[in-house]
């Protein structure tokens, strides 16, 4: 079980409804800003053909590494953030700097909150 200190500084990021490539894009974008429990060489892979895959990684938001950058996704990605209020808010700010973000839901508890977001590309595309 996690301690209260871990909850204050860490955010569990869960991705669904996306390709392994888009999941990797989101995790790498967040990995530029924060350390995680995911190895640098690790890439998301589908585990079962024809079934939805869920990817999860925990990020420590207490000491940012670098500033976020806009990122391109092939398709929208559903992201759920779970952690302490401060940590989830910090992670949401980082996602807002890299992606176009729409909040789709939120559940609040005494010390933690869950936020569901929908991410699309943060880089404007040219239209012809």
mmCIF file of N, CA and C in Angstrom:
data_model
loop_
_atom_site.group_PDB
_atom_site.id
_atom_site.type_symbol
_atom_site.label_atom_id
_atom_site.label_comp_id
_atom_site.label_asym_id
_atom_site.label_seq_id
_atom_site.Cartn_x
_atom_site.Cartn_y
_atom_site.Cartn_z
ATOM 1 N N UNK A 1 0.839 -1.184 0.000
ATOM 2 C CA UNK A 1 0.000 0.000 0.000
ATOM 3 C C UNK A 1 0.876 1.237 0.000
ATOM 4 N N UNK A 2 0.467 2.267 -0.716
ATOM 5 C CA UNK A 2 1.223 3.505 -0.807
ATOM 6 C C UNK A 2 1.038 4.336 0.444
ATOM 7 N N UNK A 3 2.082 5.082 0.765
ATOM 8 C CA UNK A 3 1.980 5.989 1.906
ATOM 9 C C UNK A 3 1.385 7.301 1.447
ATOM 10 N N UNK A 4 0.997 8.135 2.403
ATOM 11 C CA UNK A 4 0.432 9.438 2.056
ATOM 12 C C UNK A 4 1.463 10.275 1.315
ATOM 13 N N UNK A 5 2.756 10.183 1.681
ATOM 14 C CA UNK A 5 3.804 10.938 1.009
ATOM 15 C C UNK A 5 3.874 10.573 -0.464
ATOM 16 N N UNK A 6 3.809 9.279 -0.796
ATOM 17 C CA UNK A 6 3.846 8.853 -2.190
ATOM 18 C C UNK A 6 2.648 9.410 -2.960
ATOM 19 N N UNK A 7 1.485 9.416 -2.347
ATOM 20 C CA UNK A 7 0.295 9.934 -3.011
ATOM 21 C C UNK A 7 0.426 11.412 -3.329
ATOM 22 N N UNK A 8 1.097 12.157 -2.470
ATOM 23 C CA UNK A 8 1.233 13.587 -2.697
ATOM 24 C C UNK A 8 2.100 13.900 -3.899
ATOM 25 N N UNK A 9 3.068 13.044 -4.212
ATOM 26 C CA UNK A 9 4.027 13.340 -5.263
ATOM 27 C C UNK A 9 3.905 12.464 -6.490
ATOM 28 N N UNK A 10 3.096 11.438 -6.448
ATOM 29 C CA UNK A 10 3.014 10.534 -7.593
ATOM 30 C C UNK A 10 1.609 10.520 -8.182
ATOM 31 N N UNK A 11 1.589 10.262 -9.490
ATOM 32 C CA UNK A 11 0.328 10.173 -10.218
ATOM 33 C C UNK A 11 0.350 8.890 -11.031
ATOM 34 N N UNK A 12 -0.694 8.095 -10.894
ATOM 35 C CA UNK A 12 -0.849 6.921 -11.735
ATOM 36 C C UNK A 12 -1.559 7.379 -13.001
ATOM 37 N N UNK A 13 -0.925 7.149 -14.143
ATOM 38 C CA UNK A 13 -1.458 7.536 -15.438
ATOM 39 C C UNK A 13 -1.883 6.273 -16.163
ATOM 40 N N UNK A 14 -3.166 6.182 -16.495
ATOM 41 C CA UNK A 14 -3.719 5.020 -17.184
ATOM 42 C C UNK A 14 -4.242 5.466 -18.542
ATOM 43 N N UNK A 15 -3.846 4.750 -19.594
ATOM 44 C CA UNK A 15 -4.266 5.070 -20.950
ATOM 45 C C UNK A 15 -5.124 3.954 -21.518
ATOM 46 N N UNK A 16 -6.206 4.328 -22.197
ATOM 47 C CA UNK A 16 -7.069 3.352 -22.861
ATOM 48 C C UNK A 16 -7.538 3.937 -24.188
ATOM 49 N N UNK A 17 -8.097 3.070 -25.017
ATOM 50 C CA UNK A 17 -8.710 3.518 -26.261
ATOM 51 C C UNK A 17 -7.728 4.108 -27.237
ATOM 52 N N UNK A 18 -6.502 3.568 -27.282
ATOM 53 C CA UNK A 18 -5.509 4.112 -28.201
ATOM 54 C C UNK A 18 -4.575 3.018 -28.686
ATOM 55 N N UNK A 19 -3.815 3.351 -29.695
ATOM 56 C CA UNK A 19 -2.827 2.421 -30.239
ATOM 57 C C UNK A 19 -1.604 2.367 -29.318
ATOM 58 N N UNK A 20 -0.813 1.314 -29.418
ATOM 59 C CA UNK A 20 0.431 1.268 -28.642
ATOM 60 C C UNK A 20 1.351 2.444 -28.976
ATOM 61 N N UNK A 21 1.333 2.876 -30.230
ATOM 62 C CA UNK A 21 2.173 4.002 -30.641
ATOM 63 C C UNK A 21 1.749 5.304 -29.954
ATOM 64 N N UNK A 22 0.440 5.549 -29.868
ATOM 65 C CA UNK A 22 -0.028 6.750 -29.182
ATOM 66 C C UNK A 22 0.213 6.651 -27.677
ATOM 67 N N UNK A 23 0.067 5.457 -27.107
ATOM 68 C CA UNK A 23 0.370 5.277 -25.685
ATOM 69 C C UNK A 23 1.842 5.602 -25.431
ATOM 70 N N UNK A 24 2.715 5.124 -26.299
ATOM 71 C CA UNK A 24 4.139 5.410 -26.172
ATOM 72 C C UNK A 24 4.404 6.911 -26.295
ATOM 73 N N UNK A 25 3.723 7.568 -27.220
ATOM 74 C CA UNK A 25 3.880 9.014 -27.407
ATOM 75 C C UNK A 25 3.516 9.771 -26.132
ATOM 76 N N UNK A 26 2.405 9.399 -25.503
ATOM 77 C CA UNK A 26 1.984 10.075 -24.267
ATOM 78 C C UNK A 26 2.985 9.812 -23.147
ATOM 79 N N UNK A 27 3.382 8.542 -22.962
ATOM 80 C CA UNK A 27 4.327 8.225 -21.894
ATOM 81 C C UNK A 27 5.677 8.909 -22.114
ATOM 82 N N UNK A 28 6.146 8.974 -23.355
ATOM 83 C CA UNK A 28 7.424 9.649 -23.633
ATOM 84 C C UNK A 28 7.311 11.159 -23.397
ATOM 85 N N UNK A 29 6.176 11.743 -23.759
ATOM 86 C CA UNK A 29 5.968 13.176 -23.516
ATOM 87 C C UNK A 29 6.023 13.472 -22.019
ATOM 88 N N UNK A 30 5.350 12.658 -21.220
ATOM 89 C CA UNK A 30 5.366 12.856 -19.773
ATOM 90 C C UNK A 30 6.735 12.529 -19.191
ATOM 91 N N UNK A 31 7.427 11.557 -19.792
ATOM 92 C CA UNK A 31 8.756 11.163 -19.332
ATOM 93 C C UNK A 31 9.812 12.247 -19.527
ATOM 94 N N UNK A 32 9.555 13.185 -20.434
ATOM 95 C CA UNK A 32 10.470 14.330 -20.579
ATOM 96 C C UNK A 32 10.397 15.241 -19.352
ATOM 97 N N UNK A 33 9.243 15.242 -18.697
ATOM 98 C CA UNK A 33 9.048 16.134 -17.553
ATOM 99 C C UNK A 33 9.224 15.468 -16.198
ATOM 100 N N UNK A 34 8.946 14.160 -16.121
ATOM 101 C CA UNK A 34 8.953 13.491 -14.820
ATOM 102 C C UNK A 34 9.570 12.099 -14.911
ATOM 103 N N UNK A 35 10.112 11.640 -13.781
ATOM 104 C CA UNK A 35 10.591 10.263 -13.707
ATOM 105 C C UNK A 35 9.392 9.335 -13.527
ATOM 106 N N UNK A 36 9.560 8.080 -13.959
ATOM 107 C CA UNK A 36 8.465 7.116 -13.822
ATOM 108 C C UNK A 36 9.020 5.744 -13.499
ATOM 109 N N UNK A 37 8.098 4.812 -13.301
ATOM 110 C CA UNK A 37 8.486 3.425 -13.044
ATOM 111 C C UNK A 37 8.654 2.649 -14.352
ATOM 112 N N UNK A 38 8.628 3.339 -15.473
ATOM 113 C CA UNK A 38 8.742 2.736 -16.800
ATOM 114 C C UNK A 38 10.179 2.889 -17.290
ATOM 115 N N UNK A 39 10.774 1.797 -17.767
ATOM 116 C CA UNK A 39 12.134 1.840 -18.302
ATOM 117 C C UNK A 39 12.151 2.633 -19.605
ATOM 118 N N UNK A 40 13.259 3.317 -19.877
ATOM 119 C CA UNK A 40 13.378 4.166 -21.064
ATOM 120 C C UNK A 40 13.164 3.389 -22.357
ATOM 121 N N UNK A 41 13.593 2.148 -22.392
ATOM 122 C CA UNK A 41 13.473 1.332 -23.609
ATOM 123 C C UNK A 41 12.127 0.617 -23.734
ATOM 124 N N UNK A 42 11.322 0.687 -22.703
ATOM 125 C CA UNK A 42 10.037 -0.017 -22.667
ATOM 126 C C UNK A 42 9.009 0.683 -23.548
ATOM 127 N N UNK A 43 8.356 -0.079 -24.434
ATOM 128 C CA UNK A 43 7.301 0.478 -25.275
ATOM 129 C C UNK A 43 6.026 -0.331 -25.092
ATOM 130 N N UNK A 44 4.880 0.332 -25.080
ATOM 131 C CA UNK A 44 3.609 -0.382 -24.933
ATOM 132 C C UNK A 44 3.365 -1.322 -26.112
ATOM 133 N N UNK A 45 2.814 -2.467 -25.815
ATOM 134 C CA UNK A 45 2.461 -3.445 -26.839
ATOM 135 C C UNK A 45 1.062 -3.984 -26.555
ATOM 136 N N UNK A 46 0.304 -4.290 -27.632
ATOM 137 C CA UNK A 46 -0.988 -4.931 -27.447
ATOM 138 C C UNK A 46 -0.756 -6.318 -26.871
ATOM 139 N N UNK A 47 -1.564 -6.686 -25.875
ATOM 140 C CA UNK A 47 -1.395 -7.997 -25.259
ATOM 141 C C UNK A 47 -2.356 -9.034 -25.795
ATOM 142 N N UNK A 48 -3.506 -8.622 -26.291
ATOM 143 C CA UNK A 48 -4.495 -9.579 -26.803
ATOM 144 C C UNK A 48 -5.216 -8.968 -27.998
ATOM 145 N N UNK A 49 -5.110 -9.608 -29.122
ATOM 146 C CA UNK A 49 -5.760 -9.133 -30.353
ATOM 147 C C UNK A 49 -7.272 -9.052 -30.146
ATOM 148 N N UNK A 50 -7.863 -7.938 -30.551
ATOM 149 C CA UNK A 50 -9.312 -7.791 -30.485
ATOM 150 C C UNK A 50 -9.851 -7.357 -29.136
ATOM 151 N N UNK A 51 -8.973 -7.126 -28.154
ATOM 152 C CA UNK A 51 -9.409 -6.679 -26.830
ATOM 153 C C UNK A 51 -8.770 -5.332 -26.525
ATOM 154 N N UNK A 52 -9.490 -4.499 -25.779
ATOM 155 C CA UNK A 52 -8.921 -3.221 -25.363
ATOM 156 C C UNK A 52 -7.752 -3.464 -24.416
ATOM 157 N N UNK A 53 -6.699 -2.698 -24.604
ATOM 158 C CA UNK A 53 -5.529 -2.785 -23.747
ATOM 159 C C UNK A 53 -5.460 -1.526 -22.900
ATOM 160 N N UNK A 54 -5.063 -1.688 -21.650
ATOM 161 C CA UNK A 54 -4.898 -0.577 -20.726
ATOM 162 C C UNK A 54 -3.421 -0.539 -20.336
ATOM 163 N N UNK A 55 -2.820 0.648 -20.454
ATOM 164 C CA UNK A 55 -1.432 0.823 -20.045
ATOM 165 C C UNK A 55 -1.405 1.746 -18.851
ATOM 166 N N UNK A 56 -0.551 1.445 -17.868
ATOM 167 C CA UNK A 56 -0.458 2.278 -16.673
ATOM 168 C C UNK A 56 1.000 2.477 -16.281
ATOM 169 N N UNK A 57 1.301 3.680 -15.849
ATOM 170 C CA UNK A 57 2.635 4.037 -15.369
ATOM 171 C C UNK A 57 2.467 5.053 -14.256
ATOM 172 N N UNK A 58 3.354 5.001 -13.277
ATOM 173 C CA UNK A 58 3.338 5.965 -12.185
ATOM 174 C C UNK A 58 4.461 6.971 -12.399
ATOM 175 N N UNK A 59 4.111 8.259 -12.324
ATOM 176 C CA UNK A 59 5.080 9.340 -12.478
ATOM 177 C C UNK A 59 5.242 10.084 -11.163
ATOM 178 N N UNK A 60 6.471 10.473 -10.855
ATOM 179 C CA UNK A 60 6.779 11.299 -9.693
ATOM 180 C C UNK A 60 6.850 12.745 -10.180
ATOM 181 N N UNK A 61 5.922 13.579 -9.744
ATOM 182 C CA UNK A 61 5.849 14.957 -10.234
ATOM 183 C C UNK A 61 6.541 15.954 -9.308
ATOM 184 N N UNK A 62 7.247 15.474 -8.292
ATOM 185 C CA UNK A 62 7.843 16.378 -7.307
ATOM 186 C C UNK A 62 9.009 17.190 -7.853
ATOM 187 N N UNK A 63 9.763 16.648 -8.817
ATOM 188 C CA UNK A 63 10.929 17.343 -9.356
ATOM 189 C C UNK A 63 10.914 17.285 -10.877
ATOM 190 N N UNK A 64 10.312 18.284 -11.538
ATOM 191 C CA UNK A 64 10.262 18.271 -13.003
ATOM 192 C C UNK A 64 11.662 18.227 -13.611
ATOM 193 N N UNK A 65 11.792 17.466 -14.702
ATOM 194 C CA UNK A 65 13.073 17.320 -15.389
ATOM 195 C C UNK A 65 13.253 18.380 -16.465
ATOM 196 N N UNK A 66 12.236 18.595 -17.273
ATOM 197 C CA UNK A 66 12.289 19.541 -18.385
ATOM 198 C C UNK A 66 10.872 20.002 -18.682
ATOM 199 N N UNK A 67 10.771 21.051 -19.456
ATOM 200 C CA UNK A 67 9.457 21.566 -19.829
ATOM 201 C C UNK A 67 8.801 20.717 -20.896
ATOM 202 N N UNK A 68 7.477 20.651 -20.881
ATOM 203 C CA UNK A 68 6.741 19.878 -21.884
ATOM 204 C C UNK A 68 6.769 20.570 -23.239
ATOM 205 N N UNK A 69 6.544 19.782 -24.284
ATOM 206 C CA UNK A 69 6.487 20.288 -25.650
ATOM 207 C C UNK A 69 5.221 19.774 -26.316
ATOM 208 N N UNK A 70 4.698 20.505 -27.315
ATOM 209 C CA UNK A 70 3.531 20.008 -28.057
ATOM 210 C C UNK A 70 3.843 18.681 -28.743
ATOM 211 N N UNK A 71 2.849 17.801 -28.785
ATOM 212 C CA UNK A 71 3.033 16.449 -29.303
ATOM 213 C C UNK A 71 1.892 16.097 -30.258
ATOM 214 N N UNK A 72 2.201 15.311 -31.279
ATOM 215 C CA UNK A 72 1.203 14.860 -32.243
ATOM 216 C C UNK A 72 0.763 13.438 -31.927
ATOM 217 N N UNK A 73 -0.548 13.216 -31.934
ATOM 218 C CA UNK A 73 -1.129 11.878 -31.762
ATOM 219 C C UNK A 73 -1.832 11.482 -33.052
ATOM 220 N N UNK A 74 -1.864 10.190 -33.342
ATOM 221 C CA UNK A 74 -2.579 9.693 -34.519
ATOM 222 C C UNK A 74 -4.087 9.748 -34.300
ATOM 223 N N UNK A 75 -4.525 9.579 -33.056
ATOM 224 C CA UNK A 75 -5.951 9.564 -32.711
ATOM 225 C C UNK A 75 -6.101 10.017 -31.256
ATOM 226 N N UNK A 76 -7.306 10.401 -30.837
ATOM 227 C CA UNK A 76 -7.511 10.797 -29.445
ATOM 228 C C UNK A 76 -7.187 9.661 -28.469
ATOM 229 N N UNK A 77 -6.735 10.053 -27.289
ATOM 230 C CA UNK A 77 -6.356 9.104 -26.241
ATOM 231 C C UNK A 77 -7.116 9.461 -24.970
ATOM 232 N N UNK A 78 -7.675 8.451 -24.299
ATOM 233 C CA UNK A 78 -8.318 8.644 -23.005
ATOM 234 C C UNK A 78 -7.287 8.386 -21.910
ATOM 235 N N UNK A 79 -7.166 9.358 -20.998
ATOM 236 C CA UNK A 79 -6.183 9.292 -19.924
ATOM 237 C C UNK A 79 -6.906 9.443 -18.596
ATOM 238 N N UNK A 80 -6.537 8.607 -17.648
ATOM 239 C CA UNK A 80 -7.040 8.768 -16.287
ATOM 240 C C UNK A 80 -5.855 9.042 -15.385
ATOM 241 N N UNK A 81 -5.969 10.085 -14.576
ATOM 242 C CA UNK A 81 -4.944 10.456 -13.609
ATOM 243 C C UNK A 81 -5.474 10.181 -12.218
ATOM 244 N N UNK A 82 -4.665 9.540 -11.383
ATOM 245 C CA UNK A 82 -5.079 9.255 -10.019
ATOM 246 C C UNK A 82 -3.935 9.596 -9.079
ATOM 247 N N UNK A 83 -4.242 10.404 -8.064
ATOM 248 C CA UNK A 83 -3.234 10.776 -7.087
ATOM 249 C C UNK A 83 -3.738 11.903 -6.214
ATOM 250 N N UNK A 84 -2.827 12.493 -5.460
ATOM 251 C CA UNK A 84 -3.167 13.625 -4.613
ATOM 252 C C UNK A 84 -3.554 14.829 -5.451
ATOM 253 N N UNK A 85 -4.298 15.732 -4.852
ATOM 254 C CA UNK A 85 -4.796 16.903 -5.571
ATOM 255 C C UNK A 85 -3.672 17.692 -6.237
ATOM 256 N N UNK A 86 -2.638 18.021 -5.481
ATOM 257 C CA UNK A 86 -1.526 18.808 -6.010
ATOM 258 C C UNK A 86 -0.849 18.081 -7.172
ATOM 259 N N UNK A 87 -0.580 16.794 -7.002
ATOM 260 C CA UNK A 87 0.124 16.024 -8.034
ATOM 261 C C UNK A 87 -0.707 15.898 -9.306
ATOM 262 N N UNK A 88 -1.987 15.629 -9.176
ATOM 263 C CA UNK A 88 -2.857 15.497 -10.356
ATOM 264 C C UNK A 88 -2.982 16.839 -11.070
ATOM 265 N N UNK A 89 -3.104 17.921 -10.314
ATOM 266 C CA UNK A 89 -3.183 19.248 -10.930
ATOM 267 C C UNK A 89 -1.896 19.576 -11.689
ATOM 268 N N UNK A 90 -0.766 19.227 -11.119
ATOM 269 C CA UNK A 90 0.523 19.475 -11.782
ATOM 270 C C UNK A 90 0.631 18.661 -13.070
ATOM 271 N N UNK A 91 0.220 17.408 -13.019
ATOM 272 C CA UNK A 91 0.263 16.547 -14.206
ATOM 273 C C UNK A 91 -0.693 17.071 -15.274
ATOM 274 N N UNK A 92 -1.859 17.543 -14.875
ATOM 275 C CA UNK A 92 -2.822 18.100 -15.828
ATOM 276 C C UNK A 92 -2.237 19.329 -16.528
ATOM 277 N N UNK A 93 -1.537 20.179 -15.799
ATOM 278 C CA UNK A 93 -0.883 21.348 -16.404
ATOM 279 C C UNK A 93 0.137 20.910 -17.451
ATOM 280 N N UNK A 94 0.889 19.878 -17.160
ATOM 281 C CA UNK A 94 1.885 19.364 -18.102
ATOM 282 C C UNK A 94 1.206 18.823 -19.347
ATOM 283 N N UNK A 95 0.137 18.078 -19.172
ATOM 284 C CA UNK A 95 -0.589 17.553 -20.323
ATOM 285 C C UNK A 95 -1.163 18.689 -21.162
ATOM 286 N N UNK A 96 -1.657 19.737 -20.521
ATOM 287 C CA UNK A 96 -2.199 20.900 -21.247
ATOM 288 C C UNK A 96 -1.141 21.595 -22.093
ATOM 289 N N UNK A 97 0.123 21.497 -21.700
ATOM 290 C CA UNK A 97 1.197 22.118 -22.464
ATOM 291 C C UNK A 97 1.622 21.256 -23.662
ATOM 292 N N UNK A 98 1.303 19.965 -23.628
ATOM 293 C CA UNK A 98 1.711 19.056 -24.702
ATOM 294 C C UNK A 98 0.586 18.669 -25.645
ATOM 295 N N UNK A 99 -0.645 18.676 -25.157
ATOM 296 C CA UNK A 99 -1.790 18.185 -25.915
ATOM 297 C C UNK A 99 -2.959 19.154 -25.808
ATOM 298 N N UNK A 100 -3.924 18.992 -26.687
ATOM 299 C CA UNK A 100 -5.221 19.624 -26.492
ATOM 300 C C UNK A 100 -5.976 18.700 -25.537
ATOM 301 N N UNK A 101 -6.435 19.235 -24.413
ATOM 302 C CA UNK A 101 -7.005 18.416 -23.342
ATOM 303 C C UNK A 101 -8.453 18.808 -23.080
ATOM 304 N N UNK A 102 -9.308 17.796 -22.962
ATOM 305 C CA UNK A 102 -10.704 18.024 -22.574
ATOM 306 C C UNK A 102 -10.994 17.145 -21.365
ATOM 307 N N UNK A 103 -11.452 17.750 -20.284
ATOM 308 C CA UNK A 103 -11.817 16.968 -19.096
ATOM 309 C C UNK A 103 -13.144 16.285 -19.348
ATOM 310 N N UNK A 104 -13.187 14.986 -19.076
ATOM 311 C CA UNK A 104 -14.412 14.214 -19.292
ATOM 312 C C UNK A 104 -15.051 13.738 -18.000
ATOM 313 N N UNK A 105 -14.331 13.870 -16.900
ATOM 314 C CA UNK A 105 -14.907 13.452 -15.631
ATOM 315 C C UNK A 105 -13.908 13.619 -14.509
ATOM 316 N N UNK A 106 -14.444 13.678 -13.269
ATOM 317 C CA UNK A 106 -13.596 13.825 -12.110
ATOM 318 C C UNK A 106 -14.312 13.270 -10.898
ATOM 319 N N UNK A 107 -13.566 12.546 -10.075
ATOM 320 C CA UNK A 107 -14.082 12.061 -8.804
ATOM 321 C C UNK A 107 -13.099 12.490 -7.726
ATOM 322 N N UNK A 108 -13.623 13.094 -6.664
ATOM 323 C CA UNK A 108 -12.759 13.622 -5.611
ATOM 324 C C UNK A 108 -12.999 12.873 -4.311
ATOM 325 N N UNK A 109 -11.903 12.615 -3.616
ATOM 326 C CA UNK A 109 -11.964 12.014 -2.292
ATOM 327 C C UNK A 109 -11.345 12.954 -1.290
ATOM 328 N N UNK A 110 -11.092 12.457 -0.074
ATOM 329 C CA UNK A 110 -10.496 13.287 0.964
ATOM 330 C C UNK A 110 -9.073 13.710 0.613
ATOM 331 N N UNK A 111 -8.268 12.777 0.098
ATOM 332 C CA UNK A 111 -6.865 13.075 -0.156
ATOM 333 C C UNK A 111 -6.445 12.820 -1.599
ATOM 334 N N UNK A 112 -7.299 12.223 -2.390
ATOM 335 C CA UNK A 112 -6.970 11.904 -3.769
ATOM 336 C C UNK A 112 -8.099 12.290 -4.698
ATOM 337 N N UNK A 113 -7.744 12.423 -5.959
ATOM 338 C CA UNK A 113 -8.776 12.609 -6.957
ATOM 339 C C UNK A 113 -8.395 11.848 -8.215
ATOM 340 N N UNK A 114 -9.427 11.488 -8.967
ATOM 341 C CA UNK A 114 -9.283 10.838 -10.266
ATOM 342 C C UNK A 114 -9.834 11.810 -11.298
ATOM 343 N N UNK A 115 -9.083 11.990 -12.379
ATOM 344 C CA UNK A 115 -9.524 12.854 -13.456
ATOM 345 C C UNK A 115 -9.426 12.069 -14.750
ATOM 346 N N UNK A 116 -10.488 12.093 -15.533
ATOM 347 C CA UNK A 116 -10.459 11.461 -16.850
ATOM 348 C C UNK A 116 -10.387 12.559 -17.901
ATOM 349 N N UNK A 117 -9.395 12.437 -18.799
ATOM 350 C CA UNK A 117 -9.155 13.437 -19.827
ATOM 351 C C UNK A 117 -9.153 12.790 -21.205
ATOM 352 N N UNK A 118 -9.423 13.593 -22.195
ATOM 353 C CA UNK A 118 -9.334 13.168 -23.594
ATOM 354 C C UNK A 118 -8.267 14.038 -24.242
ATOM 355 N N UNK A 119 -7.205 13.405 -24.743
ATOM 356 C CA UNK A 119 -6.093 14.110 -25.360
ATOM 357 C C UNK A 119 -6.170 14.020 -26.879
ATOM 358 N N UNK A 120 -5.877 15.126 -27.532
ATOM 359 C CA UNK A 120 -5.671 15.136 -28.973
ATOM 360 C C UNK A 120 -4.360 15.878 -29.207
ATOM 361 N N UNK A 121 -3.912 15.903 -30.439
ATOM 362 C CA UNK A 121 -2.610 16.491 -30.773
ATOM 363 C C UNK A 121 -2.490 17.920 -30.280
ATOM 364 N N UNK A 122 -1.295 18.233 -29.787
ATOM 365 C CA UNK A 122 -1.016 19.585 -29.328
ATOM 366 C C UNK A 122 -0.379 20.443 -30.396
ATOM 367 N N UNK A 123 -0.119 19.868 -31.567
ATOM 368 C CA UNK A 123 0.476 20.616 -32.658
ATOM 369 C C UNK A 123 -0.601 20.858 -33.711
ATOM 370 N N UNK A 124 -0.872 22.120 -34.036
ATOM 371 C CA UNK A 124 -1.886 22.386 -35.075
ATOM 372 C C UNK A 124 -1.462 21.765 -36.404
ATOM 373 N N UNK A 125 -2.405 21.198 -37.100
ATOM 374 C CA UNK A 125 -2.127 20.608 -38.410
ATOM 375 C C UNK A 125 -2.589 21.557 -39.490
ATOM 376 N N UNK A 126 -1.845 21.599 -40.579
ATOM 377 C CA UNK A 126 -2.223 22.467 -41.695
ATOM 378 C C UNK A 126 -3.354 21.818 -42.472
ATOM 379 N N UNK A 127 -4.290 22.624 -42.905
ATOM 380 C CA UNK A 127 -5.403 22.125 -43.705
ATOM 381 C C UNK A 127 -5.301 22.705 -45.107
ATOM 382 N N UNK A 128 -5.479 21.876 -46.083
ATOM 383 C CA UNK A 128 -5.366 22.316 -47.482
ATOM 384 C C UNK A 128 -6.716 22.449 -48.118
#
